[in-house]
Amino acid sequence: MDLLPTSHTEFSNPDYWDNFFKKRGKIPFEWYGEYPQLQFVLHKYISPSNIVLVVGCGNSALSETMYDNGLQKLVNIDISDTVIRQMSERNKQKRPNMVFEKVDVTQMGYPDGHFHVALDKGTLDALLVSEEMEFVSKVHLMFAQIVRCLKFGGRYILVSLLQDHVQRVLLEYFTNLGWPIRIHKIQSQEDSVKHSALSMPVFAVVITKLKSSPNIHQIVEVCRFEDQIDRLEDIKYLSAIIKDMQYYHIVRQQLSKHLPGDQQVSLELHSRESLTPRYNLTVVDAPTQMSNKFAIFIVPQGRETEWLFSTDKGRLHLQESAGFQRLVVVTLNRGHEYENIDAIKAELSNKVMELAPLDCPPKAQIPFLSIGEDLGKRYPVAQGHSDISGEYLVEDVEINGKQVFRRLVFMANKNVVQSEARMLSANMKKKRRHKAQDDGQPGDMKVDKGYLSSDYLIAMVGGLGFLQSLDQPLIGVLIGLGGGAFPSFVHQVYPEISLDCVELDPTVADVAQTWFELTLDARLRVHIADGSQFLRELSTQGEKRDVIFVDVDSKDHSVGLSCPPLAFVEVDFLQTISSLLSDTGVFVLNLASRDESIKTDILNRIQSIFTSCACLHLEEDINTIVYATNRTLDDPSLDLENLNSAFHKMDSKVKSTWRTSNVEIADMMSALNFLE
C-alpha cells in the first residue's frame, strides 16, 4: 500500500490528503509520536478549562486520548473532508463534546481571541515543504490566523521535526512579533529502544501570545534536560542547540550498530550550567567482536592533543590495548572544573550507557579507565584576539602532578596546540616544580629553552646535520614563528647561527616574546612580513642563506594540506628557495597532509628542483620533514656514515649544553630516507 507522496510538495495538496486517508481507512496515523510521548508537554501547558484548536488533526488518536485524560474542549480542524467525516463518526458516541470541522487553517472563521491554545502536530511541517515563496506565503497566512484567534496569554504549541527551513521561517515570524519561545525535545520511543530505521528527533515549540512592546527583550528558552529550562541570551543561539540535539539523536541510532573500522563518531555533552560543551566523546569500535564489550577512557587534562588521543590511528591503538569491543574516549574541555575521576564517573555513568553497543547488558558495570588517578590541571595565563588568527589562549597545563607546560592555542582550532614550552622553577638549580601559589596556580616559573615539545621540531633541528660544519658563522631563515620554542632552542644551543624569523601575524610575535620568553638580539631577529615575499626579496637581492626552515600552518583546509600553505610548495617558489641556498645550504620543510597523493606530488616537485632530497616520516603524526640541498649524493658530507656522525655530535652538543633536553636526533635520523 503506497502511502507516501511521490513528491514532497504533495503534502500541501488537499487531494493528496483525501486520498491518503481513504487508503488509510480507520487506522490512526501518528506523524510524531503518540500521547505517552507528548503528555508531559500537553498537560504542562494545557488545562482542562482551555479551549483548544487542534490544527490539521488528521486521523490521529491524539485528540481522543487527550479527551479521555481530561482535556475535552477540543476543536479539531482539517482540510480533508474525508478525514473529518471519519473522525466525527468514530467519536460521536464516546466523545460527544469533541468537535470536528472541515476548515482551511489559512482562512478560519473563528472569532478573534477565541482559543486558549492552538495545537499543531506536524501540520506546519506538511505545509512548509520548502522555502519557495508559495509555501512560505501559505504558512504566513496560517500563522496570521493562529495569531488572530489566540487569546492574549494563549499558546501556540507546535510539534515538529524543526528542519532547518522550518526553523528559519517559524523563528523569524514570531521573533518579529517578540513572542516568548520555548522548545522541548520530546522523549520518543527511539530514545530508549534501538531501532533499525533512522529517524529525526521531535520537538515541541511553545510560543506565547503577548502584547508587542519594542522595549521588552524576547524570551528564548530551551529544555535540554527533562524539565530543566535554560534561558538563552538571544534567538541566534537556538538553532545551534537544536542542531546539537538532532545530531545526538542520530548518532545514538548509528551507535546501535557496529561502526566500520574507518569510522569514529564524535559528539559533545553539555552541562546545565554552561552553553559550552563539558565533555567531548569519541566512540571507537574494534574491527571484530570481543568478550569485553564496553569501557570509558578519561583523558587527563592537557593530554588530549597527544597522538594516542587526538588521532583516529591513536585511538584505535588505545582501543586495541584496552581490549574492549567499544571504547568511548572522553576529553575534558577548558572552562570547566573537574573534582576527581569519581565525580566524572558519577556525571557520565547514565549518559554513556546510551552509547553502549547493542549486545552490552543494560545493567552492566561499565569500567572507567585512565592514566593513573591524576586528571591534570589547567591554568589560564592570557587570552586575546589576533586579526589574522582570531581568538587565542595561553594556558599552563600541569600533567602527572609535576610537569607544567605552557601552550598557545587558537580557539578556531582549539584541539591543536600551536606552540608548547616546558616550564621550570625560576631557580634553575632546583629539580622540582616550584610550590604552587596561594591561588593554586604554579608559582614563579620560566621557560625551559632546552626542550622541544614535538618530534617534528627535533627532526627539523636534525636538518642542521646536513651542513658541513656548525662551528663557523651561519645565517638562517625561519618562516613561521609560533611561540618561538624552535628559534629559542637553536639560538641557545648553536651560537654560530644567526636566525631571521618571519611571522605574518604581529600578535603571535608579541605572544612569543611576552609569554614564551623569546629574547631577541643581533643573532635572533623577528620580521613581521609575508614569508614567501620575504624570501623572494632576498633572492632578488642576490642574498644567500645556509639554512631555510619553513614551518607554517595552512588556514585553507580545503586542499588537504595542513602545513605549509600551497603557495610555499609551488614550483616557482621552490625554485626561489633553491636559488637562495648557499653552496652547502639546506632547506628544511615541515610537510603535513593526510592525503598521500598530495604528499607524493609535493615530494616529487621538491625532488625535481633540488639536487639531493631526503625525508623523515614521523609514525605517530602526519608530519613528514623534508631535507633538500643542491649538493650531490656523492658529496662526502652527504655520505650516510658521515651524516650519522654529524647527528651524534649534535646530540652530544645538545645534551652537554642543555641537560633538560629530550632531543635524540641521532636515533631519529636513522630512519632517514633519501629520495632517488
Tab-separated table of C-alpha atoms in Angstrom, residues 407-641:
chain	number	residue	atom	x	y	z
A	407	ARG	CA	50.662	26.320	25.434
A	408	LEU	CA	49.376	28.672	22.778
A	409	VAL	CA	46.008	27.631	21.341
A	410	PHE	CA	43.893	29.357	18.694
A	411	MET	CA	40.246	28.887	19.591
A	412	ALA	CA	39.252	28.410	15.944
A	413	ASN	CA	41.193	25.134	16.158
A	414	LYS	CA	41.213	24.580	19.921
A	415	ASN	CA	42.196	20.911	19.745
A	416	VAL	CA	45.556	21.758	18.191
A	417	VAL	CA	48.433	23.163	20.262
A	418	GLN	CA	50.028	25.896	18.192
A	419	SER	CA	53.125	26.078	20.375
A	420	GLU	CA	54.303	24.482	23.619
A	421	ALA	CA	57.086	25.135	26.120
A	422	ARG	CA	58.081	23.248	29.236
A	423	MET	CA	58.144	25.389	32.366
A	424	LEU	CA	60.708	25.078	35.163
A	425	SER	CA	61.183	26.727	38.514
A	426	ALA	CA	62.745	30.161	38.151
A	427	ASN	CA	65.618	28.825	40.263
A	428	MET	CA	67.211	26.500	37.716
A	429	LYS	CA	69.212	24.679	40.411
A	430	LYS	CA	66.029	23.143	41.729
A	431	LYS	CA	64.959	19.939	40.030
A	432	ARG	CA	61.413	20.052	41.283
A	433	ARG	CA	58.365	22.066	40.416
A	434	HIS	CA	58.054	25.349	42.277
A	435	LYS	CA	55.473	25.314	45.051
A	436	ALA	CA	52.060	26.462	43.962
A	437	GLN	CA	50.951	29.968	44.756
A	438	ASP	CA	48.033	30.584	47.106
A	439	ASP	CA	45.532	30.570	44.223
A	440	GLY	CA	46.571	27.040	43.204
A	441	GLN	CA	48.407	28.140	40.060
A	442	PRO	CA	52.066	27.137	39.550
A	443	GLY	CA	54.435	29.628	41.113
A	444	ASP	CA	57.211	31.732	39.579
A	445	MET	CA	58.435	29.735	36.602
A	446	LYS	CA	60.432	30.241	33.439
A	447	VAL	CA	60.561	28.640	30.001
A	448	ASP	CA	62.945	25.725	29.553
A	449	LYS	CA	64.570	26.707	26.268
A	450	GLY	CA	66.398	23.380	26.044
A	451	TYR	CA	63.135	21.500	25.498
A	452	LEU	CA	61.403	20.791	22.201
A	453	SER	CA	57.841	19.560	22.581
A	454	SER	CA	57.365	17.740	19.270
A	455	ASP	CA	59.227	15.066	17.353
A	456	TYR	CA	58.871	17.134	14.206
A	457	LEU	CA	60.779	20.037	15.823
A	458	ILE	CA	63.557	17.650	16.841
A	459	ALA	CA	63.630	16.400	13.245
A	460	MET	CA	63.882	19.989	11.987
A	461	VAL	CA	66.890	20.562	14.239
A	462	GLY	CA	68.310	17.425	12.638
A	463	GLY	CA	68.376	19.299	9.344
A	464	LEU	CA	71.414	21.180	10.665
A	465	GLY	CA	73.312	17.874	10.394
A	466	PHE	CA	73.338	18.330	6.599
A	467	LEU	CA	75.563	21.409	6.962
A	468	GLN	CA	79.283	20.837	6.560
A	469	SER	CA	80.125	22.486	9.872
A	470	LEU	CA	78.292	24.047	12.816
A	471	ASP	CA	81.458	25.651	14.183
A	472	GLN	CA	81.552	28.594	11.781
A	473	PRO	CA	79.185	31.567	11.315
A	474	LEU	CA	75.933	30.545	9.581
A	475	ILE	CA	72.882	32.561	8.528
A	476	GLY	CA	69.398	31.031	8.537
A	477	VAL	CA	65.786	31.963	7.948
A	478	LEU	CA	62.756	30.537	9.744
A	479	ILE	CA	59.331	31.072	8.157
A	480	GLY	CA	56.700	30.682	10.889
A	481	LEU	CA	57.467	31.748	14.449
A	482	GLY	CA	54.723	30.175	16.602
A	483	GLY	CA	55.525	30.575	20.294
A	484	GLY	CA	59.227	30.793	19.482
A	485	ALA	CA	60.348	27.479	21.070
A	486	PHE	CA	62.263	26.353	17.975
A	487	PRO	CA	64.244	29.577	17.333
A	488	SER	CA	64.952	29.921	21.085
A	489	PHE	CA	66.401	26.402	21.086
A	490	VAL	CA	68.583	26.999	18.020
A	491	HIS	CA	69.704	30.379	19.376
A	492	GLN	CA	70.840	28.910	22.719
A	493	VAL	CA	72.381	25.650	21.508
A	494	TYR	CA	74.128	26.846	18.313
A	495	PRO	CA	75.882	30.186	18.999
A	496	GLU	CA	77.325	30.364	15.469
A	497	ILE	CA	73.869	30.540	13.845
A	498	SER	CA	72.130	33.867	13.179
A	499	LEU	CA	68.414	33.426	12.521
A	500	ASP	CA	65.845	35.718	10.895
A	501	CYS	CA	62.319	34.661	11.916
A	502	VAL	CA	59.495	35.762	9.637
A	503	GLU	CA	55.962	35.881	11.043
A	504	LEU	CA	52.862	37.218	9.300
A	505	ASP	CA	50.857	37.729	12.496
A	506	PRO	CA	52.176	40.518	14.777
A	507	THR	CA	50.066	39.200	17.662
A	508	VAL	CA	51.866	35.843	17.525
A	509	ALA	CA	55.225	37.631	17.668
A	510	ASP	CA	54.056	39.608	20.709
A	511	VAL	CA	52.799	36.448	22.452
A	512	ALA	CA	56.110	34.688	21.776
A	513	GLN	CA	58.063	37.488	23.461
A	514	THR	CA	55.632	38.189	26.308
A	515	TRP	CA	54.611	34.677	27.360
A	516	PHE	CA	57.220	32.323	25.846
A	517	GLU	CA	60.306	34.419	26.677
A	518	LEU	CA	61.531	34.757	23.104
A	519	THR	CA	64.598	37.015	23.547
A	520	LEU	CA	65.758	38.996	20.506
A	521	ASP	CA	69.294	40.184	19.832
A	522	ALA	CA	71.727	40.571	16.932
A	523	ARG	CA	71.616	36.804	16.241
A	524	LEU	CA	67.863	36.361	16.599
A	525	ARG	CA	65.567	38.779	14.795
A	526	VAL	CA	61.822	38.802	14.045
A	527	HIS	CA	60.335	40.332	10.881
A	528	ILE	CA	56.585	40.915	10.577
A	529	ALA	CA	56.094	40.082	6.916
A	530	ASP	CA	54.717	37.598	4.410
A	531	GLY	CA	57.227	34.723	4.426
A	532	SER	CA	57.039	33.990	0.711
A	533	GLN	CA	57.502	37.652	-0.182
A	534	PHE	CA	60.398	37.963	2.290
A	535	LEU	CA	62.297	35.110	0.624
A	536	ARG	CA	61.563	36.407	-2.881
A	537	GLU	CA	63.037	39.783	-1.955
A	538	LEU	CA	66.162	38.143	-0.543
A	539	SER	CA	66.548	36.174	-3.771
A	540	THR	CA	66.069	39.307	-5.893
A	541	GLN	CA	68.840	40.995	-3.895
A	542	GLY	CA	71.198	38.092	-4.620
A	543	GLU	CA	71.363	37.031	-0.974
A	544	LYS	CA	72.379	33.537	0.170
A	545	ARG	CA	71.364	31.595	3.279
A	546	ASP	CA	72.877	28.479	4.846
A	547	VAL	CA	69.602	27.049	6.133
A	548	ILE	CA	65.956	27.847	5.377
A	549	PHE	CA	63.288	26.403	7.688
A	550	VAL	CA	59.615	26.523	6.636
A	551	ASP	CA	57.130	25.662	9.385
A	552	VAL	CA	53.864	27.435	8.549
A	553	ASP	CA	50.371	26.062	9.070
A	554	SER	CA	47.766	26.485	6.344
A	555	LYS	CA	44.478	28.263	7.053
A	556	ASP	CA	42.911	26.702	3.964
A	557	HIS	CA	41.925	23.130	4.858
A	558	SER	CA	40.028	22.557	1.611
A	559	VAL	CA	43.163	21.381	-0.229
A	560	GLY	CA	44.019	18.634	2.282
A	561	LEU	CA	47.299	20.273	3.243
A	562	SER	CA	47.770	21.233	6.917
A	563	CYS	CA	51.297	22.569	6.521
A	564	PRO	CA	52.564	24.572	4.687
A	565	PRO	CA	50.173	26.735	2.622
A	566	LEU	CA	50.039	25.644	-1.001
A	567	ALA	CA	51.946	28.753	-2.173
A	568	PHE	CA	55.071	27.546	-0.322
A	569	VAL	CA	55.301	24.344	-2.381
A	570	GLU	CA	54.558	25.749	-5.829
A	571	VAL	CA	57.352	25.119	-8.342
A	572	ASP	CA	58.338	28.782	-8.789
A	573	PHE	CA	58.634	29.347	-5.034
A	574	LEU	CA	60.675	26.183	-4.529
A	575	GLN	CA	62.985	27.478	-7.252
A	576	THR	CA	63.302	30.738	-5.290
A	577	ILE	CA	64.369	28.788	-2.201
A	578	SER	CA	66.864	26.773	-4.245
A	579	SER	CA	68.432	29.968	-5.572
A	580	LEU	CA	68.740	31.342	-2.021
A	581	LEU	CA	70.710	28.414	-0.625
A	582	SER	CA	74.468	28.702	-0.266
A	583	ASP	CA	76.578	26.021	-1.960
A	584	THR	CA	76.387	23.821	1.144
A	585	GLY	CA	72.999	25.085	2.346
A	586	VAL	CA	69.922	23.029	3.286
A	587	PHE	CA	66.171	23.591	3.002
A	588	VAL	CA	64.077	22.031	5.806
A	589	LEU	CA	60.304	21.778	5.349
A	590	ASN	CA	57.591	20.615	7.735
A	591	LEU	CA	55.086	18.888	5.421
A	592	ALA	CA	51.796	17.751	6.962
A	593	SER	CA	48.997	16.149	4.960
A	594	ARG	CA	46.700	13.154	5.432
A	595	ASP	CA	46.372	12.858	1.661
A	596	GLU	CA	49.156	10.596	0.403
A	597	SER	CA	48.688	11.718	-3.211
A	598	ILE	CA	49.217	15.376	-2.231
A	599	LYS	CA	52.280	14.471	-0.164
A	600	THR	CA	53.755	12.417	-3.011
A	601	ASP	CA	53.145	15.195	-5.530
A	602	ILE	CA	54.922	17.754	-3.312
A	603	LEU	CA	57.900	15.428	-2.719
A	604	ASN	CA	58.189	14.898	-6.482
A	605	ARG	CA	58.232	18.671	-7.049
A	606	ILE	CA	60.972	19.193	-4.474
A	607	GLN	CA	62.986	16.329	-5.925
A	608	SER	CA	62.716	17.834	-9.423
A	609	ILE	CA	64.218	21.155	-8.265
A	610	PHE	CA	66.877	20.240	-5.686
A	611	THR	CA	69.881	18.043	-6.405
A	612	SER	CA	69.505	15.821	-3.321
A	613	CYS	CA	66.436	15.213	-1.179
A	614	ALA	CA	65.678	13.134	1.907
A	615	CYS	CA	62.645	12.837	4.131
A	616	LEU	CA	61.746	11.576	7.569
A	617	HIS	CA	58.210	10.360	8.201
A	618	LEU	CA	57.061	10.525	11.823
A	619	GLU	CA	54.960	7.471	12.594
A	620	GLU	CA	52.850	8.994	15.376
A	621	ASP	CA	51.953	12.095	13.411
A	622	ILE	CA	51.075	13.219	9.909
A	623	ASN	CA	54.293	15.238	9.661
A	624	THR	CA	56.998	14.474	7.132
A	625	ILE	CA	60.193	16.504	7.476
A	626	VAL	CA	61.821	17.126	4.108
A	627	TYR	CA	65.524	17.981	3.661
A	628	ALA	CA	66.747	19.365	0.322
A	629	THR	CA	70.150	20.574	-0.813
A	630	ASN	CA	71.883	21.461	-4.052
A	631	ARG	CA	74.782	19.133	-3.289
A	632	THR	CA	75.055	15.733	-4.966
A	633	LEU	CA	74.788	12.419	-3.135
A	634	ASP	CA	78.435	11.672	-3.991
A	635	ASP	CA	79.458	14.684	-1.888
A	636	PRO	CA	81.404	13.136	1.031
A	637	SER	CA	79.464	15.199	3.603
A	638	LEU	CA	76.203	13.561	2.444
A	639	ASP	CA	77.547	10.070	2.985
A	640	LEU	CA	75.199	8.264	5.388
A	641	GLU	CA	78.050	7.369	7.744
